mmCIF file of C-alpha atoms and ligand atoms in Angstrom:
data_model
loop_
_atom_site.group_PDB
_atom_site.id
_atom_site.type_symbol
_atom_site.label_atom_id
_atom_site.label_comp_id
_atom_site.label_asym_id
_atom_site.label_seq_id
_atom_site.Cartn_x
_atom_site.Cartn_y
_atom_site.Cartn_z
ATOM 1 C CA MET A 1 116.407 160.490 116.524
ATOM 2 C CA PRO A 2 113.675 162.686 118.090
ATOM 3 C CA LEU A 3 114.140 164.513 121.397
ATOM 4 C CA VAL A 4 114.274 162.019 124.259
ATOM 5 C CA THR A 5 113.498 162.209 127.969
ATOM 6 C CA THR A 6 116.323 161.611 130.442
ATOM 7 C CA LYS A 7 114.889 158.276 131.621
ATOM 8 C CA GLU A 8 117.030 155.947 129.525
ATOM 9 C CA MET A 9 120.049 158.313 129.626
ATOM 10 C CA PHE A 10 120.051 158.283 133.427
ATOM 11 C CA LYS A 11 119.605 154.542 133.720
ATOM 12 C CA LYS A 12 122.654 153.966 131.519
ATOM 13 C CA ALA A 13 124.617 156.685 133.329
ATOM 14 C CA TYR A 14 123.776 155.270 136.752
ATOM 15 C CA ASP A 15 124.742 151.731 135.754
ATOM 16 C CA GLY A 16 127.814 152.908 133.843
ATOM 17 C CA GLY A 17 129.210 155.197 136.562
ATOM 18 C CA TYR A 18 129.227 158.393 134.512
ATOM 19 C CA ALA A 19 127.094 161.560 134.265
ATOM 20 C CA VAL A 20 125.375 163.377 131.420
ATOM 21 C CA GLY A 21 126.177 167.072 130.991
ATOM 22 C CA ALA A 22 123.313 169.550 131.204
ATOM 23 C CA PHE A 23 124.460 172.707 129.483
ATOM 24 C CA ASN A 24 122.549 176.007 129.514
ATOM 25 C CA VAL A 25 121.617 177.479 126.138
ATOM 26 C CA ASN A 26 120.632 181.011 125.173
ATOM 27 C CA ASN A 27 121.304 181.371 121.444
ATOM 28 C CA MET A 28 122.173 179.533 118.231
ATOM 29 C CA GLU A 29 125.961 179.558 118.625
ATOM 30 C CA MET A 30 125.756 178.030 122.103
ATOM 31 C CA ILE A 31 123.398 175.277 120.947
ATOM 32 C CA GLN A 32 125.684 174.518 118.013
ATOM 33 C CA ALA A 33 128.812 174.471 120.185
ATOM 34 C CA ILE A 34 127.305 172.038 122.692
ATOM 35 C CA VAL A 35 125.629 169.760 120.185
ATOM 36 C CA GLU A 36 128.627 169.592 117.834
ATOM 37 C CA ALA A 37 130.845 168.709 120.797
ATOM 38 C CA ALA A 38 128.454 166.014 122.026
ATOM 39 C CA ASN A 39 127.996 164.648 118.520
ATOM 40 C CA GLU A 40 131.753 164.387 117.917
ATOM 41 C CA CYS A 41 132.176 162.702 121.300
ATOM 42 C CA LYS A 42 129.189 160.402 120.657
ATOM 43 C CA SER A 43 127.749 161.516 123.973
ATOM 44 C CA PRO A 44 124.164 161.969 125.135
ATOM 45 C CA VAL A 45 123.461 165.576 126.084
ATOM 46 C CA ILE A 46 120.893 167.717 127.901
ATOM 47 C CA LEU A 47 120.199 171.237 126.613
ATOM 48 C CA GLN A 48 118.674 173.288 129.382
ATOM 49 C CA VAL A 49 116.761 176.517 129.239
ATOM 50 C CA SER A 50 116.424 178.844 132.229
ATOM 51 C CA ALA A 51 113.703 181.435 132.793
ATOM 52 C CA GLY A 52 116.330 184.037 131.839
ATOM 53 C CA ALA A 53 116.996 182.205 128.563
ATOM 54 C CA ARG A 54 113.263 182.065 127.813
ATOM 55 C CA LYS A 55 113.043 185.809 128.370
ATOM 56 C CA TYR A 56 116.165 186.522 126.299
ATOM 57 C CA ALA A 57 115.602 184.275 123.303
ATOM 58 C CA ASN A 58 111.878 183.403 123.311
ATOM 59 C CA PRO A 59 111.144 179.706 123.959
ATOM 60 C CA VAL A 60 109.771 179.223 120.436
ATOM 61 C CA TYR A 61 113.127 180.225 118.899
ATOM 62 C CA LEU A 62 114.953 177.946 121.318
ATOM 63 C CA ARG A 63 112.646 175.019 120.576
ATOM 64 C CA HIS A 64 113.252 175.354 116.843
ATOM 65 C CA LEU A 65 117.013 175.667 117.318
ATOM 66 C CA VAL A 66 116.989 172.519 119.431
ATOM 67 C CA GLN A 67 114.891 170.834 116.748
ATOM 68 C CA ALA A 68 117.593 171.761 114.228
ATOM 69 C CA ALA A 69 120.154 170.149 116.543
ATOM 70 C CA VAL A 70 118.081 166.968 116.644
ATOM 71 C CA GLU A 71 117.796 166.860 112.861
ATOM 72 C CA THR A 72 121.509 167.339 112.244
ATOM 73 C CA THR A 73 122.853 164.787 114.730
ATOM 74 C CA ASP A 74 122.375 161.216 115.788
ATOM 75 C CA ILE A 75 122.793 161.393 119.560
ATOM 76 C CA PRO A 76 120.202 161.347 122.364
ATOM 77 C CA ILE A 77 119.258 164.974 123.171
ATOM 78 C CA ALA A 78 116.892 166.036 125.959
ATOM 79 C CA MET A 79 115.428 169.530 126.247
ATOM 80 C CA HIS A 80 115.081 170.525 129.872
ATOM 81 C CA LEU A 81 113.552 173.462 131.737
ATOM 82 C CA ASP A 82 116.125 174.660 134.279
ATOM 83 C CA HIS A 83 114.855 176.009 137.631
ATOM 84 C CA GLY A 84 111.140 176.126 136.836
ATOM 85 C CA ALA A 85 109.768 178.457 139.502
ATOM 86 C CA ASP A 86 106.129 177.389 139.479
ATOM 87 C CA PHE A 87 103.555 175.044 137.947
ATOM 88 C CA GLU A 88 102.684 177.474 135.131
ATOM 89 C CA ILE A 89 106.199 177.723 133.679
ATOM 90 C CA CYS A 90 106.563 173.925 133.874
ATOM 91 C CA LYS A 91 103.195 173.428 132.156
ATOM 92 C CA SER A 92 104.011 175.916 129.426
ATOM 93 C CA SER A 93 107.361 174.181 128.806
ATOM 94 C CA ILE A 94 105.721 170.746 128.695
ATOM 95 C CA ASP A 95 103.063 172.053 126.294
ATOM 96 C CA GLY A 96 105.863 173.633 124.227
ATOM 97 C CA GLY A 97 107.743 170.374 123.634
ATOM 98 C CA PHE A 98 110.299 170.113 126.461
ATOM 99 C CA THR A 99 111.008 166.496 127.404
ATOM 100 C CA SER A 100 112.126 167.251 130.951
ATOM 101 C CA VAL A 101 111.369 169.986 133.491
ATOM 102 C CA MET A 102 112.763 171.041 136.830
ATOM 103 C CA ILE A 103 110.366 172.360 139.426
ATOM 104 C CA ASP A 104 112.490 174.287 141.880
ATOM 105 C CA ALA A 105 110.393 174.824 144.990
ATOM 106 C CA SER A 106 113.375 174.126 147.245
ATOM 107 C CA SER A 107 113.063 177.539 148.926
ATOM 108 C CA LYS A 108 109.455 176.778 149.933
ATOM 109 C CA PRO A 109 108.434 175.044 153.175
ATOM 110 C CA TRP A 110 108.490 171.216 153.084
ATOM 111 C CA GLU A 111 104.781 170.505 152.522
ATOM 112 C CA GLU A 112 104.540 173.269 149.912
ATOM 113 C CA ASN A 113 107.570 171.944 148.021
ATOM 114 C CA ILE A 114 105.943 168.493 148.000
ATOM 115 C CA ALA A 115 102.528 169.788 146.884
ATOM 116 C CA ILE A 116 103.868 171.918 143.974
ATOM 117 C CA THR A 117 106.290 169.205 142.879
ATOM 118 C CA LYS A 118 103.574 166.536 142.915
ATOM 119 C CA LYS A 119 101.279 168.712 140.800
ATOM 120 C CA VAL A 120 104.034 169.183 138.206
ATOM 121 C CA VAL A 121 104.825 165.445 138.222
ATOM 122 C CA GLU A 122 101.181 164.528 137.572
ATOM 123 C CA TYR A 123 100.931 166.906 134.596
ATOM 124 C CA ALA A 124 104.372 165.979 133.238
ATOM 125 C CA HIS A 125 103.895 162.211 133.476
ATOM 126 C CA ASP A 126 100.511 162.486 131.752
ATOM 127 C CA HIS A 127 102.421 164.074 128.851
ATOM 128 C CA GLY A 128 105.406 161.687 128.800
ATOM 129 C CA VAL A 129 107.758 164.259 130.366
ATOM 130 C CA VAL A 130 110.134 163.650 133.294
ATOM 131 C CA VAL A 131 110.614 165.856 136.366
ATOM 132 C CA GLU A 132 113.607 166.948 138.441
ATOM 133 C CA ALA A 133 113.089 168.618 141.827
ATOM 134 C CA GLU A 134 115.451 169.898 144.496
ATOM 135 C CA LEU A 135 115.998 169.400 148.216
ATOM 136 C CA GLY A 136 118.459 171.623 150.053
ATOM 137 C CA LYS A 137 119.659 175.055 148.938
ATOM 138 C CA LEU A 138 122.692 176.008 146.857
ATOM 139 C CA ALA A 139 124.336 179.374 147.398
ATOM 140 C CA GLY A 140 124.885 181.712 144.468
ATOM 141 C CA ILE A 141 123.341 184.241 142.155
ATOM 142 C CA GLU A 142 122.163 183.885 138.576
ATOM 143 C CA ASP A 143 119.392 185.836 136.804
ATOM 144 C CA ASP A 144 116.625 184.009 138.599
ATOM 145 C CA VAL A 145 118.392 182.158 141.392
ATOM 146 C CA HIS A 146 119.387 184.194 144.421
ATOM 147 C CA VAL A 147 120.493 182.408 147.578
ATOM 148 C CA ALA A 148 122.825 184.110 150.032
ATOM 149 C CA ASP A 149 125.708 182.042 151.453
ATOM 150 C CA HIS A 150 124.174 182.005 154.926
ATOM 151 C CA ASP A 151 120.889 180.566 153.547
ATOM 152 C CA ALA A 152 122.585 177.705 151.708
ATOM 153 C CA MET A 153 121.840 174.293 153.204
ATOM 154 C CA PHE A 154 123.111 170.781 152.528
ATOM 155 C CA THR A 155 120.465 168.220 151.607
ATOM 156 C CA SER A 156 119.458 166.041 154.534
ATOM 157 C CA PRO A 157 119.603 162.325 153.651
ATOM 158 C CA ASP A 158 116.774 161.783 156.167
ATOM 159 C CA GLU A 159 114.358 163.618 153.870
ATOM 160 C CA VAL A 160 115.044 162.088 150.472
ATOM 161 C CA GLU A 161 112.992 158.879 150.698
ATOM 162 C CA GLU A 162 109.815 160.633 151.806
ATOM 163 C CA PHE A 163 110.295 163.434 149.270
ATOM 164 C CA THR A 164 110.840 161.160 146.276
ATOM 165 C CA SER A 165 108.091 158.701 147.176
ATOM 166 C CA ARG A 166 105.467 161.358 147.944
ATOM 167 C CA THR A 167 106.194 163.423 144.823
ATOM 168 C CA GLY A 168 106.967 160.700 142.253
ATOM 169 C CA ILE A 169 109.861 162.716 140.739
ATOM 170 C CA ASP A 170 112.302 161.121 138.289
ATOM 171 C CA SER A 171 115.523 162.745 139.544
ATOM 172 C CA LEU A 172 116.611 164.741 142.583
ATOM 173 C CA ALA A 173 118.930 167.748 142.714
ATOM 174 C CA ILE A 174 120.876 167.896 145.967
ATOM 175 C CA ALA A 175 123.096 170.429 147.723
ATOM 176 C CA ILE A 176 126.485 169.003 148.730
ATOM 177 C CA GLY A 177 128.727 172.041 148.386
ATOM 178 C CA THR A 178 128.299 173.229 144.817
ATOM 179 C CA SER A 179 126.928 176.721 144.154
ATOM 180 C CA HIS A 180 125.753 178.780 141.211
ATOM 181 C CA GLY A 181 127.828 181.326 139.318
ATOM 182 C CA ALA A 182 131.473 182.028 138.510
ATOM 183 C CA TYR A 183 132.425 183.193 142.015
ATOM 184 C CA LYS A 184 131.937 180.152 144.197
ATOM 185 C CA PHE A 185 134.946 180.209 146.510
ATOM 186 C CA LYS A 186 137.667 182.692 147.283
ATOM 187 C CA PRO A 187 141.244 181.493 146.789
ATOM 188 C CA GLY A 188 142.254 179.696 149.973
ATOM 189 C CA GLN A 189 138.775 178.312 150.724
ATOM 190 C CA ASP A 190 138.267 174.544 150.570
ATOM 191 C CA PRO A 191 136.061 173.660 147.595
ATOM 192 C CA LYS A 192 135.498 169.992 148.542
ATOM 193 C CA LEU A 193 132.090 168.392 148.032
ATOM 194 C CA ARG A 194 130.291 166.442 150.773
ATOM 195 C CA ILE A 195 130.744 163.119 149.011
ATOM 196 C CA ASP A 196 129.721 161.433 152.286
ATOM 197 C CA ILE A 197 126.225 162.965 151.987
ATOM 198 C CA LEU A 198 125.998 161.854 148.357
ATOM 199 C CA GLU A 199 126.983 158.313 149.348
ATOM 200 C CA GLU A 200 124.364 158.251 152.105
ATOM 201 C CA ILE A 201 121.673 159.527 149.720
ATOM 202 C CA GLY A 202 122.764 156.844 147.248
ATOM 203 C CA ARG A 203 122.230 154.203 149.956
ATOM 204 C CA ARG A 204 118.779 155.570 150.802
ATOM 205 C CA LEU A 205 117.692 155.749 147.131
ATOM 206 C CA PRO A 206 119.293 152.816 145.310
ATOM 207 C CA GLY A 207 119.226 153.250 141.527
ATOM 208 C CA PHE A 208 117.786 156.770 141.724
ATOM 209 C CA PRO A 209 119.382 159.507 139.559
ATOM 210 C CA ILE A 210 120.894 162.445 141.463
ATOM 211 C CA VAL A 211 121.592 165.879 139.931
ATOM 212 C CA LEU A 212 124.276 168.430 140.733
ATOM 213 C CA HIS A 213 123.684 172.095 139.974
ATOM 214 C CA GLY A 214 126.335 174.776 140.218
ATOM 215 C CA ALA A 215 129.087 172.480 138.945
ATOM 216 C CA SER A 216 131.270 174.877 136.982
ATOM 217 C CA SER A 217 134.967 174.729 137.747
ATOM 218 C CA VAL A 218 135.836 178.265 136.605
ATOM 219 C CA PRO A 219 138.969 177.375 134.587
ATOM 220 C CA GLN A 220 141.687 179.849 135.464
ATOM 221 C CA GLU A 221 143.188 179.867 131.976
ATOM 222 C CA GLN A 222 139.876 181.130 130.522
ATOM 223 C CA VAL A 223 139.498 183.771 133.259
ATOM 224 C CA ALA A 224 143.073 184.850 132.506
ATOM 225 C CA VAL A 225 142.169 185.396 128.836
ATOM 226 C CA VAL A 226 139.125 187.483 129.823
ATOM 227 C CA ASN A 227 141.300 189.615 132.089
ATOM 228 C CA GLN A 228 144.189 189.838 129.619
ATOM 229 C CA PHE A 229 141.874 191.418 127.056
ATOM 230 C CA GLY A 230 140.148 194.081 129.107
ATOM 231 C CA GLY A 231 137.990 192.071 131.522
ATOM 232 C CA SER A 232 138.096 192.308 135.278
ATOM 233 C CA MET A 233 136.765 189.025 136.622
ATOM 234 C CA PRO A 234 137.685 188.524 140.289
ATOM 235 C CA ASN A 235 140.081 185.799 141.259
ATOM 236 C CA ALA A 236 137.737 182.971 142.292
ATOM 237 C CA ILE A 237 137.735 179.194 142.220
ATOM 238 C CA GLY A 238 135.030 176.727 141.269
ATOM 239 C CA ILE A 239 134.307 173.053 141.891
ATOM 240 C CA PRO A 240 137.439 170.954 141.286
ATOM 241 C CA GLU A 241 136.987 168.565 138.394
ATOM 242 C CA SER A 242 138.377 165.756 140.565
ATOM 243 C CA GLU A 243 135.371 166.182 142.914
ATOM 244 C CA LEU A 244 132.948 166.083 139.983
ATOM 245 C CA ARG A 245 134.572 162.916 138.657
ATOM 246 C CA LYS A 246 133.973 161.232 142.039
ATOM 247 C CA ALA A 247 130.317 162.338 142.042
ATOM 248 C CA ALA A 248 129.785 161.120 138.463
ATOM 249 C CA LYS A 249 130.998 157.637 139.434
ATOM 250 C CA LEU A 250 128.422 157.540 142.256
ATOM 251 C CA ALA A 251 124.673 158.274 141.956
ATOM 252 C CA VAL A 252 125.059 161.617 140.138
ATOM 253 C CA CYS A 253 123.680 161.216 136.596
ATOM 254 C CA LYS A 254 123.280 164.887 135.561
ATOM 255 C CA ILE A 255 125.802 167.673 136.067
ATOM 256 C CA ASN A 256 124.772 171.271 135.301
ATOM 257 C CA ILE A 257 127.313 173.570 133.704
ATOM 258 C CA ASP A 258 126.614 177.118 132.619
ATOM 259 C CA SER A 259 129.184 179.573 133.995
ATOM 260 C CA ASP A 260 132.195 177.778 132.467
ATOM 261 C CA LEU A 261 130.576 178.004 129.050
ATOM 262 C CA ARG A 262 129.863 181.699 129.503
ATOM 263 C CA VAL A 263 133.455 182.366 130.479
ATOM 264 C CA ALA A 264 134.758 180.413 127.453
ATOM 265 C CA PHE A 265 132.383 182.255 125.097
ATOM 266 C CA THR A 266 133.301 185.677 126.481
ATOM 267 C CA ALA A 267 137.059 184.971 126.608
ATOM 268 C CA ALA A 268 137.062 184.198 122.881
ATOM 269 C CA ILE A 269 135.049 187.312 122.000
ATOM 270 C CA ARG A 270 137.285 189.602 124.075
ATOM 271 C CA LYS A 271 140.397 188.071 122.536
ATOM 272 C CA HIS A 272 139.056 188.279 118.990
ATOM 273 C CA LEU A 273 138.008 191.902 119.245
ATOM 274 C CA ALA A 274 141.202 192.959 121.009
ATOM 275 C CA GLU A 275 143.342 191.280 118.354
ATOM 276 C CA ASN A 276 141.160 192.407 115.451
ATOM 277 C CA PRO A 277 139.945 195.896 116.318
ATOM 278 C CA SER A 278 138.718 196.542 112.782
ATOM 279 C CA HIS A 279 136.323 193.555 112.759
ATOM 280 C CA PHE A 280 132.631 194.318 112.959
ATOM 281 C CA ASP A 281 131.061 191.189 111.425
ATOM 282 C CA PRO A 282 129.481 189.263 114.357
ATOM 283 C CA ARG A 283 130.168 185.975 112.561
ATOM 284 C CA GLN A 284 133.880 186.532 113.071
ATOM 285 C CA TYR A 285 133.868 186.890 116.862
ATOM 286 C CA LEU A 286 130.836 184.653 117.474
ATOM 287 C CA GLY A 287 132.531 182.023 115.348
ATOM 288 C CA ASP A 288 135.557 182.084 117.650
ATOM 289 C CA ALA A 289 133.275 182.017 120.694
ATOM 290 C CA ARG A 290 131.533 178.929 119.330
ATOM 291 C CA VAL A 291 134.840 177.137 118.744
ATOM 292 C CA ASN A 292 136.126 177.911 122.247
ATOM 293 C CA MET A 293 132.871 176.854 123.883
ATOM 294 C CA LYS A 294 132.831 173.628 121.878
ATOM 295 C CA GLU A 295 136.326 172.799 123.142
ATOM 296 C CA MET A 296 135.141 173.426 126.719
ATOM 297 C CA VAL A 297 132.159 171.085 126.280
ATOM 298 C CA LYS A 298 134.369 168.364 124.770
ATOM 299 C CA HIS A 299 136.727 168.676 127.716
ATOM 300 C CA LYS A 300 133.820 168.285 130.151
ATOM 301 C CA ILE A 301 132.399 165.271 128.315
ATOM 302 C CA ILE A 302 135.712 163.465 127.922
ATOM 303 C CA ASP A 303 137.644 164.417 131.065
ATOM 304 C CA VAL A 304 134.974 165.126 133.690
ATOM 305 C CA LEU A 305 131.610 163.509 132.965
ATOM 306 C CA GLY A 306 132.841 160.311 131.334
ATOM 307 C CA SER A 307 129.934 160.284 128.843
ATOM 308 C CA ALA A 308 131.958 160.024 125.610
ATOM 309 C CA ASN A 309 130.936 157.050 123.429
ATOM 310 C CA LYS A 310 127.792 156.433 125.513
ATOM 311 C CA ALA A 311 125.297 157.790 122.956
HETATM 312 O O1 G3H B 401 121.309 178.015 137.436
HETATM 313 C C1 G3H B 401 121.022 178.857 136.604
HETATM 314 C C2 G3H B 401 121.658 178.893 135.280
HETATM 315 O O2 G3H B 401 123.035 179.090 135.342
HETATM 316 C C3 G3H B 401 120.958 179.870 134.396
HETATM 317 O O3 G3H B 401 121.351 181.164 134.637
HETATM 318 O O4 G3H B 401 119.208 182.330 135.105
HETATM 319 O O5 G3H B 401 121.280 183.584 134.374
HETATM 320 O O6 G3H B 401 120.037 182.135 132.755
HETATM 321 P P1 G3H B 401 120.404 182.392 134.192
HETATM 322 P P1 13P B 402 127.158 176.953 137.224
HETATM 323 O O1 13P B 402 126.824 178.386 137.521
HETATM 324 O O2 13P B 402 128.118 176.405 138.224
HETATM 325 O O3 13P B 402 127.593 176.725 135.834
HETATM 326 O O4 13P B 402 125.791 176.115 137.425
HETATM 327 C C1 13P B 402 124.807 176.081 136.425
HETATM 328 C C2 13P B 402 123.527 175.473 136.897
HETATM 329 O O5 13P B 402 123.420 174.865 137.944
HETATM 330 C C3 13P B 402 122.367 175.621 136.017
HETATM 331 O O6 13P B 402 121.194 175.136 136.610
HETATM 332 ZN ZN1 ZN B 403 121.084 175.397 138.719
#
């Protein structure tokens, strides 16, 4: 089946009380790991591409790799622009075959966020593409997302109806306590999500798909492997999977996971090279990385998102 938008996926996820995983991709092995996992689990899946991924891999390469994924599987796959910073990057992604884009103007003043988002929605909808936008600010640092802890802000339920109706977006990313990156909370901090805010937003926007960014859980066993084989990742904790399961049963239809996949990929490479110091063929260690990442994605689909057998 050709690439799909998230429209139908989200409707089924909302009604079925589960969420679809949106996994960040940067190269062939990552795309294969995610898509093979989703295919074996018979799960819909969203492959998302950040500005950093576009810079690293070239969007044309990524588009063709995703096309290969579509041709070798039989599950619904959406290709999504993650954290589009302005109209131009959204337009270029839409023109380049993405079926979904995020315009992230959440750091801009209210009226400016609405104006940019609306412009993207008009262009996207004219081209059969869906749009995610964000209200509130998540803490954390990735290549192109930098928000200090003290600037992070929960989404206000009082703003969501006006924002969605004035912009015409198809899904809304909210801030309820998740944050980007592998170092979300220090041991001892309370990593609970503001499920009460999510419930209130769900009441204000019945049937409307909600998105959670920054939803990695930072599995300690993977961090331990990284550190056992020469790494030095700090001791940090992520979003508990039990919290994500609650969110997936409510209005959350898309859950973004990147850091956990990176940690799984890197853990396998460090282990492989430490145990096989004479190896120099990238297929050997990248092959292990792909297997470990695939296992991580299967775990998320089956045990956290609840999207297995929903393709
Ligand atoms: O939220 C951002 C994603 O994790 C992508 O990260 O900008 O380092 O590619 P990146
Ligand atoms: P994590 O850093 O928690 O994996 O979040 C990824 C994300 O939100 C991508 O947009
Ligand atoms: Zn994000």
